[in-house]
mmCIF file with all atom_site columns, C-alpha atoms in Angstrom:
data_model
loop_
_atom_site.group_PDB
_atom_site.id
_atom_site.type_symbol
_atom_site.label_atom_id
_atom_site.label_alt_id
_atom_site.label_comp_id
_atom_site.label_asym_id
_atom_site.label_entity_id
_atom_site.label_seq_id
_atom_site.pdbx_PDB_ins_code
_atom_site.Cartn_x
_atom_site.Cartn_y
_atom_site.Cartn_z
_atom_site.occupancy
_atom_site.B_iso_or_equiv
_atom_site.pdbx_formal_charge
_atom_site.auth_seq_id
_atom_site.auth_comp_id
_atom_site.auth_asym_id
_atom_site.auth_atom_id
_atom_site.pdbx_PDB_model_num
ATOM 1   C CA . UNK A 1 1   ? 105.631 98.481  56.096  1.00 58.00 ? 1   UNK A CA 1
ATOM 2   C CA . UNK A 1 2   ? 107.870 95.470  55.377  1.00 60.00 ? 2   UNK A CA 1
ATOM 3   C CA . UNK A 1 3   ? 105.892 94.474  52.326  1.00 55.00 ? 3   UNK A CA 1
ATOM 4   C CA . UNK A 1 4   ? 106.023 97.962  50.799  1.00 55.00 ? 4   UNK A CA 1
ATOM 5   C CA . UNK A 1 5   ? 109.982 98.141  51.216  1.00 48.00 ? 5   UNK A CA 1
ATOM 6   C CA . UNK A 1 6   ? 110.213 94.576  49.778  1.00 53.00 ? 6   UNK A CA 1
ATOM 7   C CA . UNK A 1 7   ? 107.507 95.549  46.838  1.00 50.00 ? 7   UNK A CA 1
ATOM 8   C CA . UNK A 1 8   ? 109.739 98.551  45.958  1.00 46.00 ? 8   UNK A CA 1
ATOM 9   C CA . UNK A 1 9   ? 113.057 96.453  46.053  1.00 48.00 ? 9   UNK A CA 1
ATOM 10  C CA . UNK A 1 10  ? 111.436 94.047  43.757  1.00 50.00 ? 10  UNK A CA 1
ATOM 11  C CA . UNK A 1 11  ? 110.489 96.586  41.522  1.00 51.00 ? 11  UNK A CA 1
ATOM 12  C CA . UNK A 1 12  ? 113.701 98.313  41.448  1.00 45.00 ? 12  UNK A CA 1
ATOM 13  C CA . UNK A 1 13  ? 115.777 95.016  40.866  1.00 48.00 ? 13  UNK A CA 1
ATOM 14  C CA . UNK A 1 14  ? 113.385 94.332  38.001  1.00 44.00 ? 14  UNK A CA 1
ATOM 15  C CA . UNK A 1 15  ? 113.620 97.865  36.391  1.00 47.00 ? 15  UNK A CA 1
ATOM 16  C CA . UNK A 1 16  ? 117.648 97.463  36.327  1.00 44.00 ? 16  UNK A CA 1
ATOM 17  C CA . UNK A 1 17  ? 117.471 94.175  34.793  1.00 41.00 ? 17  UNK A CA 1
ATOM 18  C CA . UNK A 1 18  ? 114.983 95.221  31.996  1.00 43.00 ? 18  UNK A CA 1
ATOM 19  C CA . UNK A 1 19  ? 117.348 98.617  31.478  1.00 42.00 ? 19  UNK A CA 1
ATOM 20  C CA . UNK A 1 20  ? 120.421 96.624  31.559  1.00 41.00 ? 20  UNK A CA 1
ATOM 21  C CA . UNK A 1 21  ? 119.156 94.193  28.706  1.00 42.00 ? 21  UNK A CA 1
ATOM 22  C CA . UNK A 1 22  ? 117.944 97.131  26.472  1.00 39.00 ? 22  UNK A CA 1
ATOM 23  C CA . UNK A 1 23  ? 120.634 99.841  27.092  1.00 39.00 ? 23  UNK A CA 1
ATOM 24  C CA . UNK A 1 24  ? 121.899 101.913 24.326  1.00 40.00 ? 24  UNK A CA 1
ATOM 25  C CA . UNK A 1 25  ? 124.760 100.192 24.080  1.00 42.00 ? 25  UNK A CA 1
ATOM 26  C CA . UNK A 1 26  ? 123.504 97.000  23.339  1.00 44.00 ? 26  UNK A CA 1
ATOM 27  C CA . UNK A 1 27  ? 121.160 97.995  20.587  1.00 43.00 ? 27  UNK A CA 1
ATOM 28  C CA . UNK A 1 28  ? 121.938 96.678  17.259  1.00 49.00 ? 28  UNK A CA 1
ATOM 29  C CA . UNK A 1 29  ? 123.182 98.982  14.695  1.00 48.00 ? 29  UNK A CA 1
ATOM 30  C CA . UNK A 1 30  ? 124.928 101.265 17.427  1.00 46.00 ? 30  UNK A CA 1
ATOM 31  C CA . UNK A 1 31  ? 128.876 100.854 17.494  1.00 44.00 ? 31  UNK A CA 1
ATOM 32  C CA . UNK A 1 32  ? 129.916 103.665 19.739  1.00 43.00 ? 32  UNK A CA 1
ATOM 33  C CA . UNK A 1 33  ? 133.429 101.862 20.229  1.00 47.00 ? 33  UNK A CA 1
ATOM 34  C CA . UNK A 1 34  ? 134.085 101.616 16.831  1.00 46.00 ? 34  UNK A CA 1
ATOM 35  C CA . UNK A 1 35  ? 135.884 103.336 14.265  1.00 48.00 ? 35  UNK A CA 1
ATOM 36  C CA . UNK A 1 36  ? 133.799 101.884 11.388  1.00 53.00 ? 36  UNK A CA 1
ATOM 37  C CA . UNK A 1 37  ? 130.179 101.078 10.702  1.00 54.00 ? 37  UNK A CA 1
ATOM 38  C CA . UNK A 1 38  ? 131.686 97.471  10.536  1.00 62.00 ? 38  UNK A CA 1
ATOM 39  C CA . UNK A 1 39  ? 132.150 95.910  13.650  1.00 52.00 ? 39  UNK A CA 1
ATOM 40  C CA . UNK A 1 40  ? 134.740 93.412  12.228  1.00 46.00 ? 40  UNK A CA 1
ATOM 41  C CA . UNK A 1 41  ? 137.164 96.053  10.967  1.00 50.00 ? 41  UNK A CA 1
ATOM 42  C CA . UNK A 1 42  ? 140.866 96.282  10.211  1.00 52.00 ? 42  UNK A CA 1
ATOM 43  C CA . UNK A 1 43  ? 141.111 99.122  12.747  1.00 50.00 ? 43  UNK A CA 1
ATOM 44  C CA . UNK A 1 44  ? 140.995 96.954  15.569  1.00 57.00 ? 44  UNK A CA 1
ATOM 45  C CA . UNK A 1 45  ? 144.517 95.451  14.380  1.00 70.00 ? 45  UNK A CA 1
ATOM 46  C CA . UNK A 1 46  ? 146.918 98.301  14.637  1.00 78.00 ? 46  UNK A CA 1
ATOM 47  C CA . UNK A 1 47  ? 149.601 96.350  12.876  1.00 80.00 ? 47  UNK A CA 1
ATOM 48  C CA . UNK A 1 48  ? 147.163 95.331  10.101  1.00 80.00 ? 48  UNK A CA 1
ATOM 49  C CA . UNK A 1 49  ? 146.078 98.994  9.572   1.00 81.00 ? 49  UNK A CA 1
ATOM 50  C CA . UNK A 1 50  ? 149.773 100.042 9.229   1.00 84.00 ? 50  UNK A CA 1
ATOM 51  C CA . UNK A 1 51  ? 150.318 97.586  6.478   1.00 86.00 ? 51  UNK A CA 1
ATOM 52  C CA . UNK A 1 52  ? 147.038 98.714  4.468   1.00 87.00 ? 52  UNK A CA 1
ATOM 53  C CA . UNK A 1 53  ? 148.273 102.308 4.636   1.00 87.00 ? 53  UNK A CA 1
ATOM 54  C CA . UNK A 1 54  ? 151.790 101.129 3.518   1.00 87.00 ? 54  UNK A CA 1
ATOM 55  C CA . UNK A 1 55  ? 150.094 99.515  0.621   1.00 90.00 ? 55  UNK A CA 1
ATOM 56  C CA . UNK A 1 56  ? 147.485 102.484 -0.212  1.00 91.00 ? 56  UNK A CA 1
ATOM 57  C CA . UNK A 1 57  ? 148.618 104.856 -3.033  1.00 90.00 ? 57  UNK A CA 1
ATOM 58  C CA . UNK A 1 58  ? 146.288 107.729 -1.982  1.00 91.00 ? 58  UNK A CA 1
ATOM 59  C CA . UNK A 1 59  ? 145.275 108.141 1.804   1.00 91.00 ? 59  UNK A CA 1
ATOM 60  C CA . UNK A 1 60  ? 142.744 111.265 2.247   1.00 91.00 ? 60  UNK A CA 1
ATOM 61  C CA . UNK A 1 61  ? 140.306 112.279 4.612   1.00 92.00 ? 61  UNK A CA 1
ATOM 62  C CA . UNK A 1 62  ? 136.661 113.170 3.308   1.00 92.00 ? 62  UNK A CA 1
ATOM 63  C CA . UNK A 1 63  ? 133.141 114.126 3.714   1.00 93.00 ? 63  UNK A CA 1
ATOM 64  C CA . UNK A 1 64  ? 130.573 111.539 2.133   1.00 93.00 ? 64  UNK A CA 1
ATOM 65  C CA . UNK A 1 65  ? 128.069 113.625 -0.102  1.00 92.00 ? 65  UNK A CA 1
ATOM 66  C CA . UNK A 1 66  ? 126.484 110.198 -1.706  1.00 92.00 ? 66  UNK A CA 1
ATOM 67  C CA . UNK A 1 67  ? 126.328 106.594 -2.119  1.00 91.00 ? 67  UNK A CA 1
ATOM 68  C CA . UNK A 1 68  ? 125.292 104.648 -5.056  1.00 89.00 ? 68  UNK A CA 1
ATOM 69  C CA . UNK A 1 69  ? 124.681 100.878 -4.473  1.00 85.00 ? 69  UNK A CA 1
ATOM 70  C CA . UNK A 1 70  ? 125.014 98.697  -7.334  1.00 80.00 ? 70  UNK A CA 1
ATOM 71  C CA . UNK A 1 71  ? 124.885 95.154  -7.895  1.00 78.00 ? 71  UNK A CA 1
ATOM 72  C CA . UNK A 1 72  ? 128.678 94.458  -7.172  1.00 78.00 ? 72  UNK A CA 1
ATOM 73  C CA . UNK A 1 73  ? 129.865 97.663  -6.132  1.00 82.00 ? 73  UNK A CA 1
ATOM 74  C CA . UNK A 1 74  ? 129.265 100.635 -3.998  1.00 87.00 ? 74  UNK A CA 1
ATOM 75  C CA . UNK A 1 75  ? 130.378 104.065 -5.085  1.00 89.00 ? 75  UNK A CA 1
ATOM 76  C CA . UNK A 1 76  ? 130.968 106.997 -2.627  1.00 90.00 ? 76  UNK A CA 1
ATOM 77  C CA . UNK A 1 77  ? 131.041 110.532 -3.750  1.00 91.00 ? 77  UNK A CA 1
ATOM 78  C CA . UNK A 1 78  ? 133.507 112.298 -1.380  1.00 91.00 ? 78  UNK A CA 1
ATOM 79  C CA . UNK A 1 79  ? 134.518 115.824 -1.069  1.00 89.00 ? 79  UNK A CA 1
ATOM 80  C CA . UNK A 1 80  ? 138.285 115.308 -0.322  1.00 88.00 ? 80  UNK A CA 1
ATOM 81  C CA . UNK A 1 81  ? 139.162 117.722 2.941   1.00 88.00 ? 81  UNK A CA 1
ATOM 82  C CA . UNK A 1 82  ? 142.708 116.645 3.852   1.00 87.00 ? 82  UNK A CA 1
ATOM 83  C CA . UNK A 1 83  ? 145.586 114.786 1.549   1.00 86.00 ? 83  UNK A CA 1
ATOM 84  C CA . UNK A 1 84  ? 147.606 112.735 3.826   1.00 89.00 ? 84  UNK A CA 1
ATOM 85  C CA . UNK A 1 85  ? 149.188 110.707 1.158   1.00 90.00 ? 85  UNK A CA 1
ATOM 86  C CA . UNK A 1 86  ? 149.529 110.781 -2.854  1.00 86.00 ? 86  UNK A CA 1
ATOM 87  C CA . UNK A 1 87  ? 149.511 113.630 -5.644  1.00 79.00 ? 87  UNK A CA 1
ATOM 88  C CA . UNK A 1 88  ? 146.271 115.184 -6.757  1.00 67.00 ? 88  UNK A CA 1
ATOM 89  C CA . UNK A 1 89  ? 147.738 115.418 -10.027 1.00 70.00 ? 89  UNK A CA 1
ATOM 90  C CA . UNK A 1 90  ? 148.197 111.666 -10.402 1.00 70.00 ? 90  UNK A CA 1
ATOM 91  C CA . UNK A 1 91  ? 144.364 111.424 -9.597  1.00 67.00 ? 91  UNK A CA 1
ATOM 92  C CA . UNK A 1 92  ? 143.385 113.776 -12.213 1.00 65.00 ? 92  UNK A CA 1
ATOM 93  C CA . UNK A 1 93  ? 141.375 116.080 -9.944  1.00 63.00 ? 93  UNK A CA 1
ATOM 94  C CA . UNK A 1 94  ? 141.739 119.750 -11.245 1.00 54.00 ? 94  UNK A CA 1
ATOM 95  C CA . UNK A 1 95  ? 142.357 122.379 -8.293  1.00 52.00 ? 95  UNK A CA 1
ATOM 96  C CA . UNK A 1 96  ? 141.173 125.813 -8.787  1.00 50.00 ? 96  UNK A CA 1
ATOM 97  C CA . UNK A 1 97  ? 143.573 127.425 -6.725  1.00 50.00 ? 97  UNK A CA 1
ATOM 98  C CA . UNK A 1 98  ? 147.278 126.857 -5.304  1.00 49.00 ? 98  UNK A CA 1
ATOM 99  C CA . UNK A 1 99  ? 149.611 124.260 -6.725  1.00 50.00 ? 99  UNK A CA 1
ATOM 100 C CA . UNK A 1 100 ? 148.068 120.761 -6.643  1.00 48.00 ? 100 UNK A CA 1
ATOM 101 C CA . UNK A 1 101 ? 151.889 119.131 -6.038  1.00 49.00 ? 101 UNK A CA 1
ATOM 102 C CA . UNK A 1 102 ? 152.071 121.302 -2.913  1.00 47.00 ? 102 UNK A CA 1
ATOM 103 C CA . UNK A 1 103 ? 148.332 121.230 -1.775  1.00 51.00 ? 103 UNK A CA 1
ATOM 104 C CA . UNK A 1 104 ? 147.422 119.407 1.411   1.00 59.00 ? 104 UNK A CA 1
ATOM 105 C CA . UNK A 1 105 ? 143.863 120.582 1.918   1.00 60.00 ? 105 UNK A CA 1
ATOM 106 C CA . UNK A 1 106 ? 141.258 120.617 -1.177  1.00 65.00 ? 106 UNK A CA 1
ATOM 107 C CA . UNK A 1 107 ? 137.686 121.004 -1.920  1.00 71.00 ? 107 UNK A CA 1
ATOM 108 C CA . UNK A 1 108 ? 137.899 118.690 -4.760  1.00 79.00 ? 108 UNK A CA 1
ATOM 109 C CA . UNK A 1 109 ? 135.019 116.000 -5.225  1.00 82.00 ? 109 UNK A CA 1
ATOM 110 C CA . UNK A 1 110 ? 135.907 112.576 -6.510  1.00 84.00 ? 110 UNK A CA 1
ATOM 111 C CA . UNK A 1 111 ? 134.119 109.264 -6.711  1.00 84.00 ? 111 UNK A CA 1
ATOM 112 C CA . UNK A 1 112 ? 135.744 106.219 -4.727  1.00 86.00 ? 112 UNK A CA 1
ATOM 113 C CA . UNK A 1 113 ? 134.505 102.674 -5.650  1.00 86.00 ? 113 UNK A CA 1
ATOM 114 C CA . UNK A 1 114 ? 134.293 99.989  -3.437  1.00 84.00 ? 114 UNK A CA 1
ATOM 115 C CA . UNK A 1 115 ? 133.652 96.262  -4.370  1.00 72.00 ? 115 UNK A CA 1
ATOM 116 C CA . UNK A 1 116 ? 134.805 94.630  -1.151  1.00 62.00 ? 116 UNK A CA 1
ATOM 117 C CA . UNK A 1 117 ? 132.702 92.043  0.506   1.00 64.00 ? 117 UNK A CA 1
ATOM 118 C CA . UNK A 1 118 ? 129.315 93.960  1.731   1.00 61.00 ? 118 UNK A CA 1
ATOM 119 C CA . UNK A 1 119 ? 129.325 92.629  5.130   1.00 69.00 ? 119 UNK A CA 1
ATOM 120 C CA . UNK A 1 120 ? 129.424 96.447  6.591   1.00 74.00 ? 120 UNK A CA 1
ATOM 121 C CA . UNK A 1 121 ? 126.943 98.874  5.948   1.00 77.00 ? 121 UNK A CA 1
ATOM 122 C CA . UNK A 1 122 ? 127.613 101.955 3.878   1.00 80.00 ? 122 UNK A CA 1
ATOM 123 C CA . UNK A 1 123 ? 128.758 105.006 5.554   1.00 84.00 ? 123 UNK A CA 1
ATOM 124 C CA . UNK A 1 124 ? 125.969 107.303 5.865   1.00 87.00 ? 124 UNK A CA 1
ATOM 125 C CA . UNK A 1 125 ? 125.808 110.734 4.034   1.00 90.00 ? 125 UNK A CA 1
ATOM 126 C CA . UNK A 1 126 ? 127.683 113.716 5.902   1.00 91.00 ? 126 UNK A CA 1
ATOM 127 C CA . UNK A 1 127 ? 130.067 111.317 7.493   1.00 92.00 ? 127 UNK A CA 1
ATOM 128 C CA . UNK A 1 128 ? 133.740 112.103 7.644   1.00 93.00 ? 128 UNK A CA 1
ATOM 129 C CA . UNK A 1 129 ? 136.155 109.149 6.868   1.00 92.00 ? 129 UNK A CA 1
ATOM 130 C CA . UNK A 1 130 ? 139.490 108.457 6.090   1.00 92.00 ? 130 UNK A CA 1
ATOM 131 C CA . UNK A 1 131 ? 139.756 106.706 2.397   1.00 91.00 ? 131 UNK A CA 1
ATOM 132 C CA . UNK A 1 132 ? 142.833 104.301 2.027   1.00 91.00 ? 132 UNK A CA 1
ATOM 133 C CA . UNK A 1 133 ? 142.459 103.673 -1.967  1.00 91.00 ? 133 UNK A CA 1
ATOM 134 C CA . UNK A 1 134 ? 144.353 102.871 -5.055  1.00 89.00 ? 134 UNK A CA 1
ATOM 135 C CA . UNK A 1 135 ? 144.018 104.344 -8.729  1.00 83.00 ? 135 UNK A CA 1
ATOM 136 C CA . UNK A 1 136 ? 141.115 102.416 -10.653 1.00 72.00 ? 136 UNK A CA 1
ATOM 137 C CA . UNK A 1 137 ? 140.816 103.014 -14.572 1.00 69.00 ? 137 UNK A CA 1
ATOM 138 C CA . UNK A 1 138 ? 137.709 102.730 -15.771 1.00 65.00 ? 138 UNK A CA 1
ATOM 139 C CA . UNK A 1 139 ? 136.361 102.775 -19.732 1.00 64.00 ? 139 UNK A CA 1
ATOM 140 C CA . UNK A 1 140 ? 136.853 105.648 -21.774 1.00 64.00 ? 140 UNK A CA 1
ATOM 141 C CA . UNK A 1 141 ? 133.255 107.333 -20.744 1.00 63.00 ? 141 UNK A CA 1
ATOM 142 C CA . UNK A 1 142 ? 133.848 106.529 -16.702 1.00 61.00 ? 142 UNK A CA 1
ATOM 143 C CA . UNK A 1 143 ? 136.002 108.590 -15.083 1.00 60.00 ? 143 UNK A CA 1
ATOM 144 C CA . UNK A 1 144 ? 138.945 107.950 -13.431 1.00 63.00 ? 144 UNK A CA 1
ATOM 145 C CA . UNK A 1 145 ? 138.125 106.722 -9.610  1.00 69.00 ? 145 UNK A CA 1
ATOM 146 C CA . UNK A 1 146 ? 139.669 105.339 -6.914  1.00 85.00 ? 146 UNK A CA 1
ATOM 147 C CA . UNK A 1 147 ? 139.199 102.087 -5.620  1.00 89.00 ? 147 UNK A CA 1
ATOM 148 C CA . UNK A 1 148 ? 139.230 101.105 -2.032  1.00 89.00 ? 148 UNK A CA 1
ATOM 149 C CA . UNK A 1 149 ? 141.653 99.038  -0.320  1.00 88.00 ? 149 UNK A CA 1
ATOM 150 C CA . UNK A 1 150 ? 139.685 98.357  2.748   1.00 85.00 ? 150 UNK A CA 1
ATOM 151 C CA . UNK A 1 151 ? 136.333 99.834  3.945   1.00 84.00 ? 151 UNK A CA 1
ATOM 152 C CA . UNK A 1 152 ? 136.668 103.322 4.944   1.00 87.00 ? 152 UNK A CA 1
ATOM 153 C CA . UNK A 1 153 ? 137.759 104.593 8.545   1.00 87.00 ? 153 UNK A CA 1
ATOM 154 C CA . UNK A 1 154 ? 135.542 106.777 10.560  1.00 87.00 ? 154 UNK A CA 1
ATOM 155 C CA . UNK A 1 155 ? 137.826 109.747 11.334  1.00 89.00 ? 155 UNK A CA 1
ATOM 156 C CA . UNK A 1 156 ? 139.218 109.547 14.989  1.00 88.00 ? 156 UNK A CA 1
ATOM 157 C CA . UNK A 1 157 ? 142.313 110.845 16.273  1.00 89.00 ? 157 UNK A CA 1
ATOM 158 C CA . UNK A 1 158 ? 143.559 107.440 17.097  1.00 86.00 ? 158 UNK A CA 1
ATOM 159 C CA . UNK A 1 159 ? 143.301 106.215 13.350  1.00 86.00 ? 159 UNK A CA 1
ATOM 160 C CA . UNK A 1 160 ? 144.753 109.273 12.183  1.00 89.00 ? 160 UNK A CA 1
ATOM 161 C CA . UNK A 1 161 ? 147.653 108.671 14.234  1.00 89.00 ? 161 UNK A CA 1
ATOM 162 C CA . UNK A 1 162 ? 147.993 105.193 13.192  1.00 87.00 ? 162 UNK A CA 1
ATOM 163 C CA . UNK A 1 163 ? 148.029 106.186 9.446   1.00 88.00 ? 163 UNK A CA 1
ATOM 164 C CA . UNK A 1 164 ? 150.152 109.101 9.841   1.00 89.00 ? 164 UNK A CA 1
ATOM 165 C CA . UNK A 1 165 ? 152.632 107.240 11.952  1.00 88.00 ? 165 UNK A CA 1
ATOM 166 C CA . UNK A 1 166 ? 152.872 104.432 8.948   1.00 88.00 ? 166 UNK A CA 1
ATOM 167 C CA . UNK A 1 167 ? 153.389 107.345 6.327   1.00 88.00 ? 167 UNK A CA 1
ATOM 168 C CA . UNK A 1 168 ? 155.864 108.812 8.226   1.00 87.00 ? 168 UNK A CA 1
ATOM 169 C CA . UNK A 1 169 ? 157.607 105.306 8.986   1.00 83.00 ? 169 UNK A CA 1
ATOM 170 C CA . UNK A 1 170 ? 157.487 105.548 12.723  1.00 65.00 ? 170 UNK A CA 1
ATOM 171 C CA . UNK A 1 171 ? 156.864 103.015 14.765  1.00 54.00 ? 171 UNK A CA 1
ATOM 172 C CA . UNK A 1 172 ? 157.006 99.920  12.225  1.00 50.00 ? 172 UNK A CA 1
#
């Protein structure tokens, strides 16, 4: 009987140790606590995120429809959902309804260019994120694109609160 109890305890201990080593939170490419696909992102530093949101000319939330990866750039095709900062008329988006100057919600699609170091994986298609951008004029044949100031920040209540507070000038 004692041998059976010791054997069961030994098996239980081994299974607990092996389960702890291979838990979901320790597997690579799963960042449950992060607000971005990049583990060393600006969103860990609340003050830095506020500064970047003040530097950005256009801030909006959107859904990623596609990602094109080139040699030096990454281009996101984004469906804009809500504009937090900036004017849609300045970007050159034609809006089919309402006045663009007073429009806060939109279904317009735009290209957003990233030429930042690629230490982070690109966002997946159908991911909602916050895009902190500035205007980037390409050549005549390429449309107006927005250039990312930082990598896109995944859409969470915490990140929205920080960015909206920075835009309104609260708590700086």
